PDB file of C-alpha atoms in Angstrom:
ATOM      1  CA  MET A 690       0.064   0.053   0.002  1.00  0.00           C
ATOM      2  CA  PRO A 691       1.367   3.493  -0.713  1.00  0.00           C
ATOM      3  CA  GLU A 692       2.649   5.013   2.430  1.00  0.00           C
ATOM      4  CA  MET A 693       0.844   8.318   1.917  1.00  0.00           C
ATOM      5  CA  PHE A 694      -2.582   6.736   2.358  1.00  0.00           C
ATOM      6  CA  SER A 695      -3.923   4.730   5.321  1.00  0.00           C
ATOM      7  CA  HIS A 696      -6.408   1.925   5.005  1.00  0.00           C
ATOM      8  CA  ARG A 697      -9.049   4.187   6.408  1.00  0.00           C
ATOM      9  CA  GLU A 698      -8.542   6.797   3.669  1.00  0.00           C
ATOM     10  CA  ILE A 699      -8.582   4.250   0.888  1.00  0.00           C
ATOM     11  CA  ILE A 700     -11.727   2.418   2.261  1.00  0.00           C
ATOM     12  CA  TYR A 701     -13.525   5.725   2.806  1.00  0.00           C
ATOM     13  CA  THR A 702     -12.625   7.032  -0.631  1.00  0.00           C
ATOM     14  CA  ILE A 703     -13.961   3.905  -2.178  1.00  0.00           C
ATOM     15  CA  TYR A 704     -17.147   4.273  -0.081  1.00  0.00           C
ATOM     16  CA  LYS A 705     -17.589   7.924  -1.071  1.00  0.00           C
ATOM     17  CA  GLU A 706     -16.833   7.307  -4.761  1.00  0.00           C
ATOM     18  CA  GLN A 707     -18.924   4.063  -4.820  1.00  0.00           C
ATOM     19  CA  SER A 708     -16.397   2.777  -7.380  1.00  0.00           C
ATOM     20  CA  PHE A 709     -13.033   1.237  -7.215  1.00  0.00           C
ATOM     21  CA  SER A 710     -11.920   2.844 -10.556  1.00  0.00           C
ATOM     22  CA  ARG A 711     -13.045   6.421  -9.518  1.00  0.00           C
ATOM     23  CA  ALA A 712     -11.402   5.996  -6.037  1.00  0.00           C
ATOM     24  CA  ALA A 713      -8.195   4.732  -7.696  1.00  0.00           C
ATOM     25  CA  GLN A 714      -8.196   7.832  -9.810  1.00  0.00           C
ATOM     26  CA  LYS A 715      -8.750  10.132  -6.941  1.00  0.00           C
ATOM     27  CA  LEU A 716      -6.078   8.400  -4.981  1.00  0.00           C
ATOM     28  CA  PHE A 717      -3.644   8.294  -7.849  1.00  0.00           C
ATOM     29  CA  ILE A 718      -3.367   4.438  -7.491  1.00  0.00           C
ATOM     30  CA  ALA A 719      -3.832   1.913 -10.334  1.00  0.00           C
ATOM     31  CA  GLN A 720      -7.117   0.206  -9.986  1.00  0.00           C
ATOM     32  CA  PRO A 721      -5.749  -3.246  -9.814  1.00  0.00           C
ATOM     33  CA  SER A 722      -3.381  -2.289  -6.982  1.00  0.00           C
ATOM     34  CA  LEU A 723      -6.345  -0.638  -5.075  1.00  0.00           C
ATOM     35  CA  SER A 724      -8.391  -3.851  -5.430  1.00  0.00           C
ATOM     36  CA  LEU A 725      -5.525  -5.890  -4.284  1.00  0.00           C
ATOM     37  CA  LEU A 726      -4.994  -3.670  -1.240  1.00  0.00           C
ATOM     38  CA  VAL A 727      -8.639  -3.853  -0.197  1.00  0.00           C
ATOM     39  CA  LYS A 728      -8.644  -7.701  -0.636  1.00  0.00           C
ATOM     40  CA  LYS A 729      -5.720  -7.892   1.575  1.00  0.00           C
ATOM     41  CA  LEU A 730      -7.378  -5.733   4.207  1.00  0.00           C
ATOM     42  CA  GLU A 731     -10.567  -7.816   3.951  1.00  0.00           C
ATOM     43  CA  ASN A 732      -8.447 -10.891   4.424  1.00  0.00           C
ATOM     44  CA  GLN A 733      -6.839  -9.490   7.540  1.00  0.00           C
ATOM     45  CA  LEU A 734     -10.200  -8.488   8.996  1.00  0.00           C
ATOM     46  CA  GLY A 735     -11.842 -11.695   8.002  1.00  0.00           C
ATOM     47  CA  VAL A 736     -14.799 -10.069   6.402  1.00  0.00           C
ATOM     48  CA  PRO A 737     -15.595  -8.377   3.172  1.00  0.00           C
ATOM     49  CA  LEU A 738     -16.184  -4.609   3.360  1.00  0.00           C
ATOM     50  CA  PHE A 739     -17.815  -4.176   0.060  1.00  0.00           C
ATOM     51  CA  ASP A 740     -20.474  -6.024  -2.042  1.00  0.00           C
ATOM     52  CA  ARG A 741     -18.937  -6.050  -5.412  1.00  0.00           C
ATOM     53  CA  SER A 742     -21.861  -7.968  -7.019  1.00  0.00           C
ATOM     54  CA  CYS A 743     -23.738  -4.753  -7.755  1.00  0.00           C
ATOM     55  CA  LYS A 744     -23.168  -1.369  -9.320  1.00  0.00           C
ATOM     56  CA  PRO A 745     -22.502   0.994  -7.723  1.00  0.00           C
ATOM     57  CA  ILE A 746     -20.782  -1.117  -5.098  1.00  0.00           C
ATOM     58  CA  ARG A 747     -22.214  -1.152  -1.749  1.00  0.00           C
ATOM     59  CA  LEU A 748     -20.990  -1.673   1.741  1.00  0.00           C
ATOM     60  CA  THR A 749     -21.546  -4.923   3.607  1.00  0.00           C
ATOM     61  CA  GLU A 750     -22.707  -4.759   7.237  1.00  0.00           C
ATOM     62  CA  ALA A 751     -18.992  -5.068   8.261  1.00  0.00           C
ATOM     63  CA  GLY A 752     -18.113  -2.270   5.799  1.00  0.00           C
ATOM     64  CA  LYS A 753     -20.902  -0.058   7.317  1.00  0.00           C
ATOM     65  CA  GLU A 754     -19.413  -0.622  10.815  1.00  0.00           C
ATOM     66  CA  TYR A 755     -15.928   0.199   9.446  1.00  0.00           C
ATOM     67  CA  ILE A 756     -17.183   3.440   7.852  1.00  0.00           C
ATOM     68  CA  ARG A 757     -18.902   4.429  11.119  1.00  0.00           C
ATOM     69  CA  ALA A 758     -15.578   3.960  12.911  1.00  0.00           C
ATOM     70  CA  VAL A 759     -13.678   5.871  10.298  1.00  0.00           C
ATOM     71  CA  GLU A 760     -16.180   8.791  10.442  1.00  0.00           C
ATOM     72  CA  SER A 761     -15.919   8.709  14.289  1.00  0.00           C
ATOM     73  CA  ILE A 762     -12.153   8.981  14.087  1.00  0.00           C
ATOM     74  CA  ARG A 763     -12.522  11.801  11.478  1.00  0.00           C
ATOM     75  CA  GLU A 764     -14.920  13.640  13.804  1.00  0.00           C
ATOM     76  CA  THR A 765     -12.530  13.109  16.763  1.00  0.00           C
ATOM     77  CA  GLU A 766      -9.502  14.372  14.698  1.00  0.00           C
ATOM     78  CA  GLU A 767     -11.494  17.464  13.552  1.00  0.00           C
ATOM     79  CA  THR A 768     -12.516  18.223  17.136  1.00  0.00           C
ATOM     80  CA  LEU A 769      -8.830  17.957  18.261  1.00  0.00           C
ATOM     81  CA  ARG A 770      -7.830  20.293  15.309  1.00  0.00           C
ATOM     82  CA  ALA A 771     -10.496  22.778  16.486  1.00  0.00           C
ATOM     83  CA  PHE A 772      -9.359  22.479  20.051  1.00  0.00           C
ATOM     84  CA  SER A 773      -5.848  23.172  18.958  1.00  0.00           C
ATOM     85  CA  ALA A 774      -6.926  26.135  16.989  1.00  0.00           C
ATOM     86  CA  LEU A 775      -8.852  27.411  20.113  1.00  0.00           C
ATOM     87  CA  GLU A 776      -5.781  26.952  22.333  1.00  0.00           C
ATOM     88  CA  LYS A 777      -3.693  28.937  19.763  1.00  0.00           C
ATOM     89  CA  GLU A 778      -6.300  31.681  19.758  1.00  0.00           C
ATOM     90  CA  GLN A 779      -6.391  31.773  23.545  1.00  0.00           C
ATOM     91  CA  VAL A 780      -2.585  32.151  23.701  1.00  0.00           C
ATOM     92  CA  ARG A 781      -2.902  34.906  21.064  1.00  0.00           C
ATOM     93  CA  LEU A 782      -5.540  36.677  23.130  1.00  0.00           C
ATOM     94  CA  GLU A 783      -3.568  36.364  26.361  1.00  0.00           C
ATOM     95  CA  ASN A 784      -0.589  37.781  24.692  1.00  0.00           C
ATOM     96  CA  GLN A 785      -2.664  40.758  23.462  1.00  0.00           C
ATOM     97  CA  ALA A 786      -4.121  41.175  26.959  1.00  0.00           C
ATOM     98  CA  ASN A 787      -0.660  41.164  28.548  1.00  0.00           C
ATOM     99  CA  ARG A 788       0.576  43.765  25.960  1.00  0.00           C
ATOM    100  CA  ALA A 789      -2.503  45.857  26.674  1.00  0.00           C
ATOM    101  CA  ARG A 790      -1.931  45.622  30.501  1.00  0.00           C
ATOM    102  CA  LYS A 791       1.646  46.681  30.003  1.00  0.00           C
ATOM    103  CA  ASP A 792       0.623  49.578  27.729  1.00  0.00           C
ATOM    104  CA  LEU A 793      -1.967  50.701  30.306  1.00  0.00           C
ATOM    105  CA  THR A 794       0.517  50.457  33.057  1.00  0.00           C
ATOM    106  CA  ASP A 795       3.051  52.571  31.074  1.00  0.00           C
ATOM    107  CA  LEU A 796       0.255  55.003  30.212  1.00  0.00           C
ATOM    108  CA  GLN A 797      -0.753  55.259  33.825  1.00  0.00           C
ATOM    109  CA  ASP A 798       2.794  55.756  34.990  1.00  0.00           C
ATOM    110  CA  ARG A 799       3.272  58.532  32.391  1.00  0.00           C
ATOM    111  CA  ILE A 800       0.041  60.231  33.440  1.00  0.00           C
ATOM    112  CA  TRP A 801       1.176  59.948  37.086  1.00  0.00           C
ATOM    113  CA  ASP A 802       4.563  61.402  36.272  1.00  0.00           C
ATOM    114  CA  GLU A 803       2.914  64.329  34.369  1.00  0.00           C
ATOM    115  CA  TYR A 804       0.509  64.796  37.182  1.00  0.00           C
ATOM    116  CA  GLU A 805       3.295  64.879  39.788  1.00  0.00           C
ATOM    117  CA  LEU A 806       5.354  67.404  37.608  1.00  0.00           C
ATOM    118  CA  THR A 807       2.298  69.556  37.052  1.00  0.00           C
ATOM    119  CA  TYR A 808       1.037  69.396  40.745  1.00  0.00           C
ATOM    120  CA  GLY A 809       4.499  69.920  42.008  1.00  0.00           C
ATOM    121  CA  ALA A 810       5.148  73.006  39.845  1.00  0.00           C
ATOM    122  CA  ALA A 811       1.713  74.435  40.713  1.00  0.00           C
ATOM    123  CA  LYS A 812       2.325  73.807  44.445  1.00  0.00           C
ATOM    124  CA  ALA A 813       5.675  75.408  44.209  1.00  0.00           C
ATOM    125  CA  ILE A 814       4.106  78.447  42.521  1.00  0.00           C
ATOM    126  CA  TRP A 815       1.407  78.549  45.076  1.00  0.00           C
ATOM    127  CA  GLU A 816       3.740  78.271  48.074  1.00  0.00           C
ATOM    128  CA  LYS A 817       5.731  81.260  46.673  1.00  0.00           C
ATOM    129  CA  LYS A 818       2.676  83.434  46.933  1.00  0.00           C
ATOM    130  CA  ASP A 819       2.320  85.282  50.130  1.00  0.00           C
ATOM    131  CA  PRO A 820      -0.418  84.299  52.473  1.00  0.00           C
ATOM    132  CA  GLU A 821      -2.454  87.361  51.523  1.00  0.00           C
ATOM    133  CA  GLU A 822      -2.460  86.492  47.853  1.00  0.00           C
ATOM    134  CA  GLN A 823      -3.272  82.982  48.636  1.00  0.00           C
ATOM    135  CA  LYS A 824      -6.236  84.173  50.721  1.00  0.00           C
ATOM    136  CA  GLU A 825      -7.310  86.385  47.763  1.00  0.00           C
ATOM    137  CA  LEU A 826      -7.216  83.446  45.443  1.00  0.00           C
ATOM    138  CA  GLY A 827      -9.628  81.748  47.913  1.00  0.00           C
ATOM    139  CA  SER A 828     -11.623  78.914  46.753  1.00  0.00           C
ATOM    140  CA  GLN A 829     -10.210  75.800  45.047  1.00  0.00           C
ATOM    141  CA  THR A 830     -11.942  76.724  41.816  1.00  0.00           C
ATOM    142  CA  ALA A 831     -10.020  79.935  41.720  1.00  0.00           C
ATOM    143  CA  MET A 832      -6.966  78.160  42.527  1.00  0.00           C
ATOM    144  CA  LYS A 833      -7.354  75.608  39.833  1.00  0.00           C
ATOM    145  CA  LYS A 834      -7.836  78.347  37.380  1.00  0.00           C
ATOM    146  CA  LYS A 835      -4.741  80.230  38.586  1.00  0.00           C
ATOM    147  CA  VAL A 836      -2.700  77.045  38.693  1.00  0.00           C
ATOM    148  CA  SER A 837      -3.694  76.165  35.077  1.00  0.00           C
ATOM    149  CA  GLN A 838      -2.704  79.672  33.995  1.00  0.00           C
ATOM    150  CA  TYR A 839       0.684  79.446  35.901  1.00  0.00           C
ATOM    151  CA  VAL A 840       1.314  75.960  34.561  1.00  0.00           C
ATOM    152  CA  SER A 841       0.717  76.899  30.872  1.00  0.00           C
ATOM    153  CA  LYS A 842       3.018  79.800  31.302  1.00  0.00           C
ATOM    154  CA  ALA A 843       5.770  77.579  32.886  1.00  0.00           C
TER     155      ALA A 843
END
């Protein structure tokens, strides 16, 4: 049997094509070689998988069971591939979340640094004012206005 195809794939292709010759063409195998491979497998299993007496060929009861098993394996393999894709997507999303957290932390640090610089400058300006002028500025609203004026000049 060509190493690139498993028994499962060969039997499943024959089942889908309902013809040894069409399956042989699809699998790029000479039809006599394909028939020989199937006969060997049937001998190993001890049961025929196909009823060759009718056209298109049909599965025997053992063949139906074999196909059910092949489809179950295919379904399991597809589920595992989907699971693998989900795991890869989860890792990608976790990496994005980590980058976003780092970016937010960096942004927060920059904002805090700017706040400290701005507040520190405003406080220094405020403290240089004499108490009378501070009293004159009065409320925090007035102070905020004045601070923003001083900061924009600085």
